[in-house]
Amino acid sequence: MRFQQLLQMRRYASATLRRSVTATTPTPATTTTTTTVRTMAGSGAAIPELTQITDNVQRGNYAELNDKDVAHFEKLLGKNHVLTEDLEGYNICFLKRIRGNSKLVLKPGNTEEVAAILRHCNERKLAVVPQGGNTGLVGGSVPICDEIVLSLQRLNKVLSVDEVTGIAVVESGCILENFDQRAREVGLTVPLDLGAKASCHIGGNVSTNAGGVRVVRYGNLHGSVLGVEAVLANGQVLDLMSNFKKDNTGYHMKHLFIGSEGTLGVITKLSMLCPHTSKSVNVAFIGLNSFDDVLKTFVSAKRNLGEILSSCELIDERALNTALEQFKFLNAPISGYPFYMLIETSGSNGDHDEEKINQFIGDGMEKGEILDGTVTGDPGKVQEIWKIREMVPLGLIEKSFCFKYDISLPLRDFYSIVDVMRERCGPLATVVCGYGHLGDSNLHLNVSCEEFNDAIYKKVEPFVYEYTSKLKGSISAEHGIGFLKKDYLHYSKDPVAINWMRDMKKMLDPNGILNPYKVLN
Ligand code: FAD
Ligand code: 2HG
Ligand code: ZN
């Protein structure tokens, strides 16, 4: 009897959700999100002054580019692939915070050309910044002074995708979304997904060890990347390609290039383990009253969705409302809650997965932890819900300047910094909000204001790093250190480790030509 009553309650609770699995006409997949990223040069902020001036950067002891160098590169690559004009887009970072003054952009078409460029630059002591899709958020992909921009745009081929092994080999300049489309043609999927997928390169992703929304399921790139080919500062090609998951032949040097942000070598090619595409994908977008309920729901998702849980994202009210205000095409299924979670399941049995996610939501509603929401398995609607999450970081920069942080924090203390920061900034900030990859303990704290100003900058930094460090968190969960965080590395890294990093940098790049002014200060 008790069991029956419980079942009835479950059904009632689930029925209050606006479920759209059975929608007859699937919503066509739109490309609004990706188009926005592709066409946006960066944020709505004003063009900044040169970073060398604003940040008083002492130019390194590098040679000055001359006509002979340009002629050398033209001979090597062909005139079309050597740019000396209209370089603004290559000099400014996505957030319009960092601006360099490069006079030369090189676009090699293969590994040998990358090697020849670096050989010349190393001999001449010319500094170089490797650049992928230029979507990085820490000022790592643009010059700080007059470094040559080495764009990987032309190394854009997917070389092979093996349906049997699940291993794909791809050139580093391939756009993530294009790579994923190719993998999907044979029933595989790239285990990495992020809002910048229409612009970022797979090589940029590996160089930053990008996280994104599926780490909770597939882990990070140190696991998925099986091998890399990298060109060292002296032009030597280091072949660390591997087509096997298991390969214990000595030191695992590929890891040096995953997340080293172009400071140790230029990645030209890589192999990646791609999982088989899931037959059934369901997404729930739910509203909750408190962060305590968010944590309870996360624990329940892990316990009850287990092996099919593929994403667990958090969005707070201010983050959602800002995106909705800026992008009228977004359709939020629910509104009026302090917190929202986007929970995705991916599995191989539609009925089973649907039953599981319904039961999980029903339980949460019965306990009063989940207040309302939508669950859908319709591919078009799944995409519509994901679009809301993907547009959140862009909403915050659409018409403002935004300080963005990607910190790892213990889950119990995950959200408190947002309230603390809001209090600290007061009216100086227009929006202080938190969202991110709850499933990986990775919070995105965003503080936006009308334009960059020192008063708010000083309120936010180094406070955010001190706070994170006190909780033994990480000051960079996924975006990297780049230029913006290099002075704060010590908040998360032991001095002995930092010294070893310096020694490794010196060994691999003795002239310091690769991405100077980044990662290490
Ligand atoms: P770039 O920005 O061009 O470069 C990034 C760094 O890598 C630089 O230091 C550059 O020198 C180096 N680099 C690039 N290519 C190479 C190469 N071939 N060899 C050596 N070094 C290289 N990041 C996340 O981790 N998770 C997210 O969910 C996420 N979402 C985002 C959403 C939006 C809307 C935006 C704008 C950014 C987001 N990012 C996210 C940040 C960014 O997209 C990632 O850091 C991405 O991996 C950068 O790739 P990219 O090709 O644009 O690299
Ligand atoms: C995301 O998860 C990205 O959307 C960007 O990492 C986060 O802009 C940000 O703060
Ligand atoms: Zn993120």
Short mmCIF file of N, CA and C in Angstrom, two decimals, residues 12-134:
data_model
loop_
_atom_site.label_atom_id
_atom_site.label_comp_id
_atom_site.label_asym_id
_atom_site.label_seq_id
_atom_site.Cartn_x
_atom_site.Cartn_y
_atom_site.Cartn_z
N TYR A 12 2.51 11.80 -10.11
CA TYR A 12 1.95 13.14 -10.02
C TYR A 12 3.08 14.18 -10.17
N ALA A 13 4.16 13.89 -9.43
CA ALA A 13 5.27 14.84 -9.46
C ALA A 13 5.83 14.96 -10.87
N SER A 14 6.02 13.82 -11.54
CA SER A 14 6.59 13.87 -12.89
C SER A 14 5.67 14.59 -13.84
N ALA A 15 4.34 14.39 -13.62
CA ALA A 15 3.40 15.00 -14.56
C ALA A 15 3.45 16.52 -14.50
N THR A 16 3.88 17.06 -13.37
CA THR A 16 3.94 18.52 -13.29
C THR A 16 5.10 19.08 -14.11
N LEU A 17 5.98 18.20 -14.54
CA LEU A 17 7.08 18.66 -15.41
C LEU A 17 6.56 18.78 -16.82
N ARG A 18 7.00 19.79 -17.53
CA ARG A 18 6.57 19.92 -18.92
C ARG A 18 7.48 19.07 -19.79
N ARG A 19 7.12 17.80 -19.95
CA ARG A 19 7.99 16.91 -20.68
C ARG A 19 7.70 16.98 -22.18
N SER A 20 8.74 17.04 -22.97
CA SER A 20 8.50 17.21 -24.41
C SER A 20 9.11 16.11 -25.24
N VAL A 21 9.34 14.96 -24.62
CA VAL A 21 9.92 13.83 -25.34
C VAL A 21 9.08 13.43 -26.54
N THR A 22 7.76 13.52 -26.39
CA THR A 22 6.89 13.02 -27.44
C THR A 22 6.51 14.08 -28.48
N ALA A 23 7.13 15.21 -28.45
CA ALA A 23 6.81 16.25 -29.43
C ALA A 23 6.87 15.65 -30.84
N THR A 24 5.84 15.92 -31.64
CA THR A 24 5.76 15.25 -32.95
C THR A 24 6.70 15.86 -33.98
N THR A 25 6.81 17.19 -33.98
CA THR A 25 7.71 17.80 -34.94
C THR A 25 8.97 18.27 -34.23
N PRO A 26 10.07 17.57 -34.46
CA PRO A 26 11.28 18.01 -33.77
C PRO A 26 11.67 19.42 -34.20
N THR A 27 12.08 20.22 -33.23
CA THR A 27 12.53 21.57 -33.56
C THR A 27 13.81 21.46 -34.38
N PRO A 28 13.89 22.17 -35.53
CA PRO A 28 15.13 22.07 -36.30
C PRO A 28 16.30 22.62 -35.50
N ALA A 29 17.41 21.95 -35.66
CA ALA A 29 18.61 22.43 -34.95
C ALA A 29 19.01 23.77 -35.55
N THR A 30 19.08 24.79 -34.72
CA THR A 30 19.50 26.10 -35.25
C THR A 30 20.98 26.29 -34.97
N THR A 31 21.55 27.26 -35.61
CA THR A 31 22.99 27.47 -35.43
C THR A 31 23.27 28.83 -34.80
N THR A 32 22.25 29.35 -34.12
CA THR A 32 22.43 30.70 -33.59
C THR A 32 23.64 30.81 -32.68
N THR A 33 23.80 29.83 -31.80
CA THR A 33 24.91 29.92 -30.86
C THR A 33 26.23 29.97 -31.58
N THR A 34 26.40 28.99 -32.46
CA THR A 34 27.68 28.87 -33.11
C THR A 34 27.94 30.07 -34.00
N THR A 35 26.88 30.54 -34.69
CA THR A 35 27.08 31.70 -35.55
C THR A 35 27.54 32.88 -34.72
N THR A 36 26.94 33.02 -33.55
CA THR A 36 27.31 34.17 -32.73
C THR A 36 28.79 34.12 -32.40
N VAL A 37 29.26 32.93 -32.00
CA VAL A 37 30.67 32.85 -31.63
C VAL A 37 31.55 33.08 -32.86
N ARG A 38 31.14 32.49 -33.99
CA ARG A 38 31.97 32.60 -35.19
C ARG A 38 32.12 34.05 -35.65
N THR A 39 31.02 34.82 -35.53
CA THR A 39 31.09 36.16 -36.08
C THR A 39 31.54 37.20 -35.05
N MET A 40 31.57 36.81 -33.79
CA MET A 40 31.98 37.78 -32.78
C MET A 40 33.47 37.88 -32.69
N ALA A 41 34.01 39.07 -32.86
CA ALA A 41 35.45 39.23 -32.70
C ALA A 41 35.79 39.17 -31.22
N GLY A 42 34.82 39.31 -30.37
CA GLY A 42 35.08 39.29 -28.93
C GLY A 42 33.92 39.95 -28.22
N SER A 43 34.20 40.58 -27.11
CA SER A 43 33.11 41.13 -26.31
C SER A 43 32.68 42.50 -26.83
N GLY A 44 31.61 43.01 -26.23
CA GLY A 44 31.10 44.32 -26.62
C GLY A 44 31.92 45.46 -26.02
N ALA A 45 32.96 45.12 -25.28
CA ALA A 45 33.79 46.15 -24.65
C ALA A 45 34.53 46.97 -25.71
N ALA A 46 34.98 48.15 -25.31
CA ALA A 46 35.70 49.02 -26.25
C ALA A 46 37.09 48.43 -26.53
N ILE A 47 37.68 48.82 -27.68
CA ILE A 47 39.03 48.36 -28.02
C ILE A 47 40.02 48.92 -26.97
N PRO A 48 40.79 48.05 -26.35
CA PRO A 48 41.67 48.56 -25.29
C PRO A 48 42.97 49.16 -25.84
N GLU A 49 43.65 49.88 -25.01
CA GLU A 49 44.99 50.39 -25.30
C GLU A 49 45.94 49.18 -25.40
N LEU A 50 47.10 49.35 -26.00
CA LEU A 50 48.07 48.24 -26.10
C LEU A 50 48.45 47.75 -24.70
N THR A 51 48.47 46.44 -24.54
CA THR A 51 48.75 45.84 -23.22
C THR A 51 50.18 46.16 -22.75
N GLN A 52 51.09 46.24 -23.70
CA GLN A 52 52.48 46.55 -23.31
C GLN A 52 52.52 47.88 -22.54
N ILE A 53 51.64 48.80 -22.95
CA ILE A 53 51.61 50.12 -22.29
C ILE A 53 50.82 50.05 -20.99
N THR A 54 49.58 49.49 -21.07
CA THR A 54 48.75 49.49 -19.86
C THR A 54 49.37 48.69 -18.73
N ASP A 55 50.04 47.59 -19.09
CA ASP A 55 50.59 46.72 -18.05
C ASP A 55 52.08 46.91 -17.86
N ASN A 56 52.60 47.93 -18.52
CA ASN A 56 54.01 48.28 -18.34
C ASN A 56 54.91 47.06 -18.55
N VAL A 57 54.72 46.37 -19.67
CA VAL A 57 55.48 45.13 -19.92
C VAL A 57 56.84 45.48 -20.54
N GLN A 58 57.87 44.95 -19.93
CA GLN A 58 59.23 45.12 -20.44
C GLN A 58 59.42 44.14 -21.59
N ARG A 59 59.65 44.65 -22.80
CA ARG A 59 59.82 43.74 -23.95
C ARG A 59 61.04 42.85 -23.70
N GLY A 60 60.91 41.55 -24.03
CA GLY A 60 62.03 40.62 -23.87
C GLY A 60 63.15 40.97 -24.84
N ASN A 61 64.29 40.32 -24.62
CA ASN A 61 65.46 40.65 -25.43
C ASN A 61 65.40 39.91 -26.78
N TYR A 62 64.40 40.22 -27.57
CA TYR A 62 64.21 39.54 -28.85
C TYR A 62 64.64 40.46 -30.00
N ALA A 63 64.93 39.82 -31.15
CA ALA A 63 65.29 40.62 -32.33
C ALA A 63 64.05 41.34 -32.86
N GLU A 64 64.29 42.39 -33.64
CA GLU A 64 63.19 43.11 -34.31
C GLU A 64 63.00 42.47 -35.68
N LEU A 65 61.75 42.30 -36.05
CA LEU A 65 61.44 41.74 -37.37
C LEU A 65 61.94 42.70 -38.46
N ASN A 66 62.56 42.16 -39.53
CA ASN A 66 62.98 43.05 -40.62
C ASN A 66 62.48 42.54 -41.97
N ASP A 67 62.74 43.30 -43.03
CA ASP A 67 62.23 42.94 -44.37
C ASP A 67 62.77 41.60 -44.85
N LYS A 68 64.00 41.30 -44.43
CA LYS A 68 64.60 40.02 -44.86
C LYS A 68 63.83 38.84 -44.26
N ASP A 69 63.39 39.01 -43.01
CA ASP A 69 62.60 37.93 -42.38
C ASP A 69 61.29 37.73 -43.16
N VAL A 70 60.64 38.85 -43.46
CA VAL A 70 59.35 38.75 -44.17
C VAL A 70 59.56 38.07 -45.53
N ALA A 71 60.62 38.46 -46.22
CA ALA A 71 60.90 37.87 -47.54
C ALA A 71 61.18 36.37 -47.38
N HIS A 72 61.89 36.01 -46.32
CA HIS A 72 62.18 34.60 -46.06
C HIS A 72 60.87 33.82 -45.88
N PHE A 73 59.96 34.37 -45.10
CA PHE A 73 58.69 33.67 -44.85
C PHE A 73 57.84 33.61 -46.12
N GLU A 74 57.89 34.68 -46.90
CA GLU A 74 57.10 34.69 -48.15
C GLU A 74 57.59 33.59 -49.08
N LYS A 75 58.89 33.41 -49.10
CA LYS A 75 59.46 32.36 -49.97
C LYS A 75 59.03 30.97 -49.46
N LEU A 76 59.01 30.87 -48.15
CA LEU A 76 58.69 29.58 -47.54
C LEU A 76 57.21 29.21 -47.68
N LEU A 77 56.33 30.17 -47.44
CA LEU A 77 54.88 29.86 -47.36
C LEU A 77 54.09 30.34 -48.58
N GLY A 78 54.67 31.22 -49.36
CA GLY A 78 53.90 31.88 -50.43
C GLY A 78 53.32 33.16 -49.85
N LYS A 79 53.24 34.20 -50.70
CA LYS A 79 52.83 35.53 -50.20
C LYS A 79 51.45 35.53 -49.54
N ASN A 80 50.55 34.68 -50.06
CA ASN A 80 49.18 34.67 -49.53
C ASN A 80 49.10 34.27 -48.07
N HIS A 81 50.11 33.59 -47.62
CA HIS A 81 50.05 33.06 -46.25
C HIS A 81 50.94 33.83 -45.28
N VAL A 82 51.35 35.01 -45.72
CA VAL A 82 52.16 35.89 -44.87
C VAL A 82 51.42 37.23 -44.83
N LEU A 83 50.82 37.55 -43.69
CA LEU A 83 50.01 38.77 -43.60
C LEU A 83 50.76 39.86 -42.86
N THR A 84 50.74 41.05 -43.45
CA THR A 84 51.38 42.19 -42.78
C THR A 84 50.40 43.36 -42.59
N GLU A 85 49.16 43.17 -43.04
CA GLU A 85 48.16 44.23 -42.92
C GLU A 85 46.86 43.68 -42.32
N ASP A 86 46.04 44.57 -41.80
CA ASP A 86 44.74 44.20 -41.21
C ASP A 86 44.90 43.09 -40.16
N LEU A 87 45.74 43.32 -39.20
CA LEU A 87 46.05 42.27 -38.22
C LEU A 87 45.29 42.43 -36.90
N GLU A 88 44.37 43.39 -36.82
CA GLU A 88 43.71 43.69 -35.55
C GLU A 88 43.07 42.45 -34.90
N GLY A 89 42.37 41.65 -35.72
CA GLY A 89 41.69 40.46 -35.18
C GLY A 89 42.66 39.45 -34.56
N TYR A 90 43.89 39.43 -35.03
CA TYR A 90 44.89 38.49 -34.49
C TYR A 90 45.57 39.08 -33.25
N ASN A 91 45.47 40.41 -33.10
CA ASN A 91 46.17 41.08 -32.01
C ASN A 91 45.33 41.25 -30.75
N ILE A 92 44.00 41.08 -30.91
CA ILE A 92 43.11 41.34 -29.76
C ILE A 92 42.48 40.06 -29.25
N CYS A 93 42.40 39.91 -27.94
CA CYS A 93 41.83 38.68 -27.40
C CYS A 93 40.30 38.74 -27.43
N PHE A 94 39.69 37.61 -27.26
CA PHE A 94 38.23 37.47 -27.36
C PHE A 94 37.50 38.44 -26.41
N LEU A 95 38.07 38.62 -25.22
CA LEU A 95 37.40 39.47 -24.23
C LEU A 95 37.70 40.95 -24.42
N LYS A 96 38.47 41.27 -25.44
CA LYS A 96 38.94 42.64 -25.69
C LYS A 96 39.61 43.21 -24.44
N ARG A 97 40.45 42.40 -23.85
CA ARG A 97 41.15 42.86 -22.66
C ARG A 97 42.64 43.01 -22.98
N ILE A 98 43.17 42.09 -23.79
CA ILE A 98 44.60 42.09 -24.10
C ILE A 98 44.77 42.44 -25.58
N ARG A 99 45.68 43.37 -25.82
CA ARG A 99 45.91 43.79 -27.20
C ARG A 99 47.40 43.92 -27.45
N GLY A 100 47.88 43.17 -28.45
CA GLY A 100 49.29 43.23 -28.81
C GLY A 100 49.49 44.03 -30.08
N ASN A 101 50.74 44.04 -30.53
CA ASN A 101 51.07 44.88 -31.68
C ASN A 101 51.93 44.10 -32.67
N SER A 102 51.47 42.90 -33.02
CA SER A 102 52.23 42.10 -33.98
C SER A 102 52.15 42.73 -35.36
N LYS A 103 53.24 42.60 -36.10
CA LYS A 103 53.26 43.17 -37.45
C LYS A 103 53.23 42.05 -38.49
N LEU A 104 53.15 40.79 -37.99
CA LEU A 104 53.24 39.67 -38.94
C LEU A 104 52.43 38.47 -38.47
N VAL A 105 51.61 37.96 -39.38
CA VAL A 105 50.87 36.72 -39.11
C VAL A 105 51.29 35.68 -40.16
N LEU A 106 51.70 34.51 -39.68
CA LEU A 106 52.13 33.44 -40.60
C LEU A 106 51.11 32.31 -40.56
N LYS A 107 50.80 31.78 -41.76
CA LYS A 107 49.83 30.69 -41.83
C LYS A 107 50.42 29.49 -42.55
N PRO A 108 51.18 28.68 -41.83
CA PRO A 108 51.77 27.50 -42.45
C PRO A 108 50.69 26.50 -42.84
N GLY A 109 51.00 25.61 -43.80
CA GLY A 109 50.01 24.64 -44.26
C GLY A 109 50.34 23.21 -43.87
N ASN A 110 51.50 23.00 -43.27
CA ASN A 110 51.84 21.64 -42.83
C ASN A 110 52.93 21.69 -41.75
N THR A 111 53.22 20.52 -41.20
CA THR A 111 54.18 20.44 -40.08
C THR A 111 55.56 20.96 -40.50
N GLU A 112 55.99 20.60 -41.72
CA GLU A 112 57.33 21.00 -42.18
C GLU A 112 57.44 22.52 -42.20
N GLU A 113 56.36 23.18 -42.63
CA GLU A 113 56.40 24.65 -42.67
C GLU A 113 56.45 25.24 -41.25
N VAL A 114 55.71 24.63 -40.34
CA VAL A 114 55.77 25.10 -38.94
C VAL A 114 57.21 24.95 -38.44
N ALA A 115 57.81 23.80 -38.76
CA ALA A 115 59.18 23.53 -38.30
C ALA A 115 60.16 24.56 -38.90
N ALA A 116 59.99 24.85 -40.18
CA ALA A 116 60.91 25.81 -40.83
C ALA A 116 60.74 27.21 -40.24
N ILE A 117 59.50 27.58 -39.93
CA ILE A 117 59.26 28.90 -39.32
C ILE A 117 59.98 28.99 -37.97
N LEU A 118 59.77 27.96 -37.15
CA LEU A 118 60.35 28.03 -35.80
C LEU A 118 61.88 27.97 -35.85
N ARG A 119 62.41 27.20 -36.79
CA ARG A 119 63.87 27.13 -36.94
C ARG A 119 64.43 28.54 -37.20
N HIS A 120 63.78 29.23 -38.12
CA HIS A 120 64.23 30.58 -38.46
C HIS A 120 64.07 31.51 -37.25
N CYS A 121 62.91 31.45 -36.62
CA CYS A 121 62.66 32.35 -35.48
C CYS A 121 63.64 32.10 -34.34
N ASN A 122 63.96 30.83 -34.14
CA ASN A 122 64.89 30.50 -33.06
C ASN A 122 66.29 31.02 -33.36
N GLU A 123 66.71 30.84 -34.64
CA GLU A 123 68.04 31.34 -35.02
C GLU A 123 68.12 32.85 -34.90
N ARG A 124 67.02 33.50 -35.28
CA ARG A 124 67.01 34.98 -35.26
C ARG A 124 66.58 35.56 -33.92
N LYS A 125 66.14 34.70 -33.02
CA LYS A 125 65.57 35.14 -31.72
C LYS A 125 64.34 36.07 -31.91
N LEU A 126 63.45 35.58 -32.73
CA LEU A 126 62.18 36.29 -32.93
C LEU A 126 61.10 35.59 -32.11
N ALA A 127 60.35 36.34 -31.34
CA ALA A 127 59.32 35.72 -30.48
C ALA A 127 58.05 35.40 -31.28
N VAL A 128 57.38 34.31 -30.85
CA VAL A 128 56.23 33.78 -31.60
C VAL A 128 55.08 33.46 -30.65
N VAL A 129 53.85 33.77 -31.06
CA VAL A 129 52.70 33.30 -30.30
C VAL A 129 51.86 32.37 -31.17
N PRO A 130 51.74 31.09 -30.77
CA PRO A 130 50.87 30.18 -31.52
C PRO A 130 49.41 30.60 -31.31
N GLN A 131 48.63 30.58 -32.38
CA GLN A 131 47.22 30.98 -32.24
C GLN A 131 46.30 29.98 -32.93
N GLY A 132 45.29 29.52 -32.19
CA GLY A 132 44.26 28.65 -32.76
C GLY A 132 43.06 29.50 -33.14
N GLY A 133 41.90 29.23 -32.52
CA GLY A 133 40.69 29.97 -32.84
C GLY A 133 40.58 31.31 -32.13
N ASN A 134 41.56 31.62 -31.29
CA ASN A 134 41.58 32.88 -30.52
C ASN A 134 40.32 33.06 -29.67
#
